[in-house]
Each structure stands twice: as structure tokens, then as C-alpha cells.
Short mmCIF file of C-alpha atoms in Angstrom, two decimals:
data_model
loop_
_atom_site.label_atom_id
_atom_site.label_comp_id
_atom_site.label_asym_id
_atom_site.label_seq_id
_atom_site.Cartn_x
_atom_site.Cartn_y
_atom_site.Cartn_z
CA MET A 295 -43.48 18.19 -2.08
CA ILE A 296 -45.72 15.75 -4.08
CA VAL A 297 -44.83 12.09 -3.33
CA ILE A 298 -46.16 8.66 -4.72
CA THR A 299 -47.62 6.59 -2.04
CA GLY A 300 -48.96 3.58 -4.07
CA ILE A 301 -48.40 1.89 -7.31
CA GLY A 302 -50.59 -0.85 -8.76
CA TRP A 303 -49.80 -2.77 -11.99
CA ILE A 304 -51.34 -5.34 -14.25
CA ARG A 305 -49.75 -7.13 -17.26
CA GLU A 306 -50.52 -10.35 -19.06
CA LYS A 307 -51.15 -13.10 -16.68
CA ALA A 308 -49.73 -11.16 -13.58
CA TYR A 309 -50.72 -8.30 -11.27
CA GLY A 310 -49.34 -6.68 -8.26
CA SER A 311 -48.46 -3.58 -6.21
CA VAL A 312 -44.99 -2.05 -5.40
CA MET A 313 -45.32 -0.94 -1.59
CA ARG A 314 -46.65 -4.04 -0.56
CA LYS A 315 -44.34 -6.12 -2.80
CA LEU A 316 -47.43 -8.08 -4.08
CA ARG A 317 -47.21 -10.29 -7.09
CA ARG A 318 -49.96 -12.79 -8.23
CA ASP A 319 -50.87 -14.59 -11.39
CA TYR A 320 -54.25 -14.69 -13.04
CA THR A 321 -55.62 -16.40 -16.29
CA ASP A 322 -58.04 -13.62 -17.69
CA THR A 323 -59.91 -10.47 -16.69
CA LYS A 324 -62.68 -12.53 -15.15
CA SER A 325 -60.28 -14.37 -12.88
CA LEU A 326 -58.44 -10.98 -12.26
CA HIS A 327 -61.70 -9.34 -10.97
CA SER A 328 -62.68 -12.39 -8.91
CA ARG A 329 -58.98 -12.50 -7.18
CA LEU A 330 -59.17 -8.80 -6.35
CA GLU A 331 -62.56 -9.17 -4.78
CA HIS A 332 -61.61 -12.37 -2.87
CA GLU A 333 -58.35 -10.56 -1.51
CA SER A 334 -60.48 -7.50 -0.56
CA VAL A 335 -58.52 -5.17 -2.98
CA PHE A 336 -62.00 -4.10 -4.16
CA LEU A 337 -63.66 -2.95 -0.94
CA TYR A 338 -67.12 -3.13 -2.47
CA PRO A 339 -68.48 -4.72 -5.58
CA VAL A 340 -67.98 -2.60 -8.64
CA LYS A 341 -71.46 -2.00 -10.22
CA ASN A 342 -71.90 -3.32 -13.74
CA PHE A 343 -68.25 -4.40 -13.86
CA GLY A 344 -69.24 -7.21 -16.42
CA ARG A 345 -70.43 -4.75 -18.95
CA PHE A 346 -67.25 -2.50 -18.83
CA ASP A 347 -65.13 -2.51 -21.96
CA ALA A 348 -61.43 -4.10 -21.57
CA VAL A 349 -59.76 -0.70 -20.83
CA SER A 350 -62.34 0.19 -18.15
CA LYS A 351 -61.77 -3.16 -16.35
CA MET A 352 -58.05 -2.69 -16.39
CA VAL A 353 -58.30 1.03 -15.10
CA CYS A 354 -60.62 -0.03 -12.17
CA CYS A 355 -58.45 -3.09 -11.28
CA ALA A 356 -55.06 -0.99 -11.42
CA GLY A 357 -56.72 1.78 -9.53
CA ALA A 358 -57.91 -0.45 -6.81
CA LEU A 359 -54.39 -2.11 -6.36
CA ALA A 360 -52.85 1.40 -6.13
CA LEU A 361 -55.25 2.63 -3.59
CA ARG A 362 -54.63 -0.49 -1.49
CA ASP A 363 -50.99 -0.04 -1.94
CA ALA A 364 -51.11 3.34 -0.52
CA GLY A 365 -53.38 2.39 2.21
CA ILE A 366 -56.11 4.41 1.12
CA THR A 367 -59.81 3.31 1.69
CA TYR A 368 -62.99 4.41 0.02
CA PRO A 369 -66.09 4.17 2.17
CA GLU A 370 -69.10 3.13 0.34
CA ASP A 371 -71.35 6.18 -0.72
CA HIS A 372 -68.55 8.52 0.65
CA LYS A 373 -66.87 11.06 -1.80
CA GLN A 374 -63.25 11.95 -1.44
CA ASP A 375 -61.10 14.79 -2.80
CA MET A 376 -59.04 12.95 -5.28
CA GLY A 377 -58.85 13.27 -9.00
CA ILE A 378 -57.98 10.97 -11.82
CA VAL A 379 -55.96 11.48 -14.99
CA GLY A 380 -55.24 8.73 -17.64
CA THR A 381 -53.58 8.23 -20.89
CA ASN A 382 -52.78 5.36 -23.54
CA THR A 383 -51.68 5.20 -27.03
CA VAL A 384 -55.00 4.63 -28.94
CA GLY A 385 -57.52 6.21 -26.68
CA CYS A 386 -60.83 4.29 -27.13
CA LEU A 387 -60.28 3.02 -30.70
CA GLU A 388 -61.00 -0.62 -29.85
CA SER A 389 -64.29 0.25 -28.21
CA ASN A 390 -65.33 2.45 -31.05
CA VAL A 391 -64.54 -0.47 -33.44
CA ARG A 392 -66.51 -2.69 -31.55
CA TYR A 393 -69.62 -0.42 -31.41
CA PHE A 394 -69.44 0.39 -35.11
CA LYS A 395 -69.23 -3.19 -36.05
CA ASP A 396 -72.16 -4.01 -33.79
CA TYR A 397 -74.09 -1.15 -35.64
CA VAL A 398 -73.25 -2.52 -38.94
CA GLU A 399 -74.20 -6.00 -38.01
CA THR A 400 -77.71 -4.87 -36.82
CA GLY A 401 -78.44 -3.34 -40.08
CA ARG A 402 -77.39 0.37 -39.33
CA ASN A 403 -80.52 0.75 -37.30
CA LEU A 404 -79.57 0.07 -33.83
CA ALA A 405 -76.47 -0.74 -31.72
CA ARG A 406 -76.16 -1.79 -28.09
CA GLY A 407 -76.23 1.18 -25.75
CA ASN A 408 -73.59 -0.42 -23.44
CA LEU A 409 -71.23 -0.48 -26.13
CA PHE A 410 -71.82 3.18 -26.81
CA ILE A 411 -70.89 4.22 -23.37
CA TYR A 412 -67.11 3.48 -23.87
CA THR A 413 -66.69 5.31 -27.15
CA LEU A 414 -65.11 8.30 -25.15
CA PRO A 415 -61.36 7.78 -23.94
CA SER A 416 -62.62 9.47 -20.53
CA SER A 417 -65.08 6.60 -20.02
CA PRO A 418 -62.80 4.14 -18.24
CA LEU A 419 -61.74 7.04 -15.98
CA ALA A 420 -65.36 7.94 -15.23
CA GLU A 421 -66.09 4.24 -14.15
CA ALA A 422 -63.25 4.29 -11.75
CA ALA A 423 -64.17 7.71 -10.38
CA ILE A 424 -67.67 6.34 -9.55
CA SER A 425 -66.35 3.20 -8.11
CA PHE A 426 -63.92 4.78 -5.79
CA GLY A 427 -65.99 7.87 -4.96
CA LEU A 428 -63.71 10.37 -6.51
CA HIS A 429 -64.88 13.95 -7.18
CA GLY A 430 -61.74 15.72 -8.03
CA PRO A 431 -60.66 16.64 -11.54
CA LEU A 432 -61.10 13.96 -14.33
CA LEU A 433 -58.81 14.07 -17.40
CA TYR A 434 -57.85 12.00 -20.33
CA MET A 435 -54.66 13.20 -22.04
CA THR A 436 -52.47 12.01 -24.96
CA PHE A 437 -48.61 12.39 -25.09
CA GLN A 438 -46.54 11.83 -28.29
CA GLN A 439 -43.71 10.53 -26.21
CA GLU A 440 -42.73 9.67 -22.46
CA GLN A 441 -46.42 8.93 -21.51
CA ILE A 442 -45.82 7.82 -17.87
CA PRO A 443 -43.37 10.71 -17.23
CA SER A 444 -45.76 13.17 -18.66
CA LEU A 445 -48.74 11.74 -16.99
CA VAL A 446 -47.08 11.69 -13.53
CA ARG A 447 -45.79 15.35 -13.96
CA CYS A 448 -49.45 16.36 -14.99
CA ALA A 449 -50.96 14.87 -12.02
CA GLY A 450 -48.30 16.30 -9.60
CA LYS A 451 -48.92 19.92 -11.07
CA MET A 452 -52.58 19.52 -10.52
CA ILE A 453 -52.13 18.81 -6.87
CA PHE A 454 -49.44 21.59 -6.56
CA ARG A 455 -51.80 24.14 -8.12
CA GLY A 456 -54.37 23.16 -5.34
CA GLU A 457 -56.93 21.71 -7.79
CA THR A 458 -57.17 18.53 -5.52
CA SER A 459 -55.41 17.09 -2.53
CA ALA A 460 -54.68 13.88 -4.28
CA MET A 461 -54.59 12.13 -7.77
CA LEU A 462 -54.73 8.79 -9.53
CA ALA A 463 -52.61 8.68 -12.62
CA VAL A 464 -53.11 5.77 -14.83
CA LYS A 465 -51.84 4.38 -18.17
CA ALA A 466 -53.83 1.58 -19.23
CA ASP A 467 -54.81 -0.41 -22.47
CA GLU A 468 -56.51 -3.72 -22.91
CA ASN A 469 -53.43 -5.75 -22.12
CA GLU A 470 -51.71 -3.92 -19.14
CA ALA A 471 -51.92 -1.06 -16.79
CA VAL A 472 -50.10 0.81 -14.19
CA CYS A 473 -51.54 3.47 -11.69
CA PHE A 474 -49.77 5.74 -9.29
CA VAL A 475 -51.37 7.45 -6.19
CA LEU A 476 -49.95 11.03 -5.79
CA ARG A 477 -50.49 13.00 -2.60
CA ARG A 478 -48.87 15.91 -0.83
CA GLU A 479 -46.14 14.88 1.52
CA GLU A 480 -47.75 16.70 4.52
CA ASP A 481 -50.95 14.59 4.12
CA VAL A 482 -49.13 11.31 4.31
CA SER A 483 -48.58 9.62 7.79
CA THR A 484 -46.59 6.64 6.46
CA LYS A 485 -42.96 7.00 5.29
CA ARG A 486 -43.63 4.54 2.69
CA ALA A 487 -43.46 6.99 -0.38
CA PHE A 488 -41.50 7.63 -3.40
CA SER A 489 -40.26 11.06 -4.82
CA VAL A 490 -42.08 11.92 -8.08
CA GLU A 491 -38.61 12.52 -9.36
CA ASN A 492 -37.42 9.03 -8.84
CA VAL A 493 -40.56 7.46 -10.22
CA ILE A 494 -40.23 9.73 -13.56
CA GLY A 495 -36.62 9.00 -13.79
CA ALA A 496 -37.22 5.18 -13.74
CA ALA A 497 -40.01 5.48 -16.38
CA GLU A 498 -37.49 7.54 -18.68
CA LYS A 499 -34.91 4.86 -18.39
CA MET A 500 -37.08 1.87 -18.96
CA SER A 501 -38.67 0.95 -22.24
CA ARG A 502 -40.21 -2.50 -21.17
CA PHE A 503 -43.11 -2.36 -18.96
CA ASP A 504 -41.66 -5.40 -16.95
CA ASP A 505 -38.27 -3.64 -16.46
CA MET A 506 -40.06 -0.54 -15.10
CA ILE A 507 -42.15 -2.28 -12.54
CA SER A 508 -39.14 -4.24 -11.39
CA TRP A 509 -37.19 -0.98 -11.11
CA TYR A 510 -39.96 0.61 -9.00
CA ALA A 511 -39.88 -2.48 -6.67
CA GLY A 512 -36.21 -1.82 -6.11
CA LEU A 513 -36.46 1.96 -5.33
CA LYS A 514 -35.89 3.29 -1.99
CA THR A 515 -38.83 5.23 -0.31
CA CYS A 516 -38.55 8.72 1.08
CA GLY A 517 -38.38 7.33 4.57
CA THR A 518 -35.21 5.12 4.07
#
């Protein structure tokens, strides 16, 4: 059985995690990053975080919150068998627009290379994988509807097929993000876990992000 052992979330001016019942306020992305470092949500400094595009910052912050919520550490310079799959509505459109505008403004001769890095929708996932030492599958997917249910189902199937022992499943754009940690039930020592079916069911019922997070916070874990 595949279970969800951690959920990290970020919305405008607030962030938190479900299992730990954490909720904090922040003012902007810089203050969010600073708070997560101060609270040891990030176990190590994220290299080049300041150059990340907005989606990459959200993915890394939500991923760190989810891993901490699940009680998973990521020792520095140590790789772990965990993959990451992500989705959103517009891919990397905003980053591509910024890169092209920069290209035009410099006379169509040169554009900043650090902007070019984020012109693929998988780039934010790659930054998170590097930061957390993940060496499992890495995949960006698009879904016409039911993004979170489809995302969680996909991550669960990858574990079930034996492609990896654990997955991060993250939906993130420039304004909000939610990240789930999926693992095999037999690999989990704590009873603090949700069934995948309950999490998917909640996402299918809730259209508003805040409502969905509140619903998750009220779900009973498998051990209760």
C-alpha cells in the first residue's frame, strides 16, 4: 500500500505543513526562504537559491516543508532513492517570457544564461532534486483536469511499479505550491500517514486551495 507521510504547502503570505499542523506567515519569497532556514526546514543552504526563478523557489520550499513534515532528512552529499514529479498549469511560460524579454532588450545578441536555465518546465524539479539529493525518477507532467489527483496517482504508480521507493509530488506556480511525500507503507515506522485515496478524494472535492489544505489538516491518519 502506498501512503502519504508529509504535506507541505505555500500560499500567498502563509506556509505550513499538515502532519505537524504548522502554519506561519511570511511577506515575500526572500522572507519565506529566510524563515525556513531559521526554522531548520532547510537542513543545508540551497546553493544558488537567489538566482532561481519563482517556481523553482516555490518547489524547493514546498519540498523542504513536505520532507520535514514526513520526518525525512537528507544528509549533505548523500543520495537517496526518491523521485520527484511535478505539474502546474502553464509550465515555464513566465520564465520563457522573461528570458525572451531579456534577449530583446540586449539587442537580440545576448541574454543572461541564468535566465535560460529555467526555460524548461522540469528545471524547478531538477533544482529540488539537487538540493535534496534525490536520484530517483524526475518527471514533469501536464493534466487537462484534476491536476493534484492525477499527480498523486502518477507518483503512487511509480512506487508501485518499483521505479523508486519514495516520491515527491509537487504542484507549484509562482504564487502557491503543495508537495506530497509518498512512500510504501512497509517503509514507514510512524503511523502518521494518509491513504492515497483520502488525499485524492479531498482534492477532487475542493476547488479552492485553502479549502483543500484545511480538509487535509482535518483528515485522520491511517493509525487513528
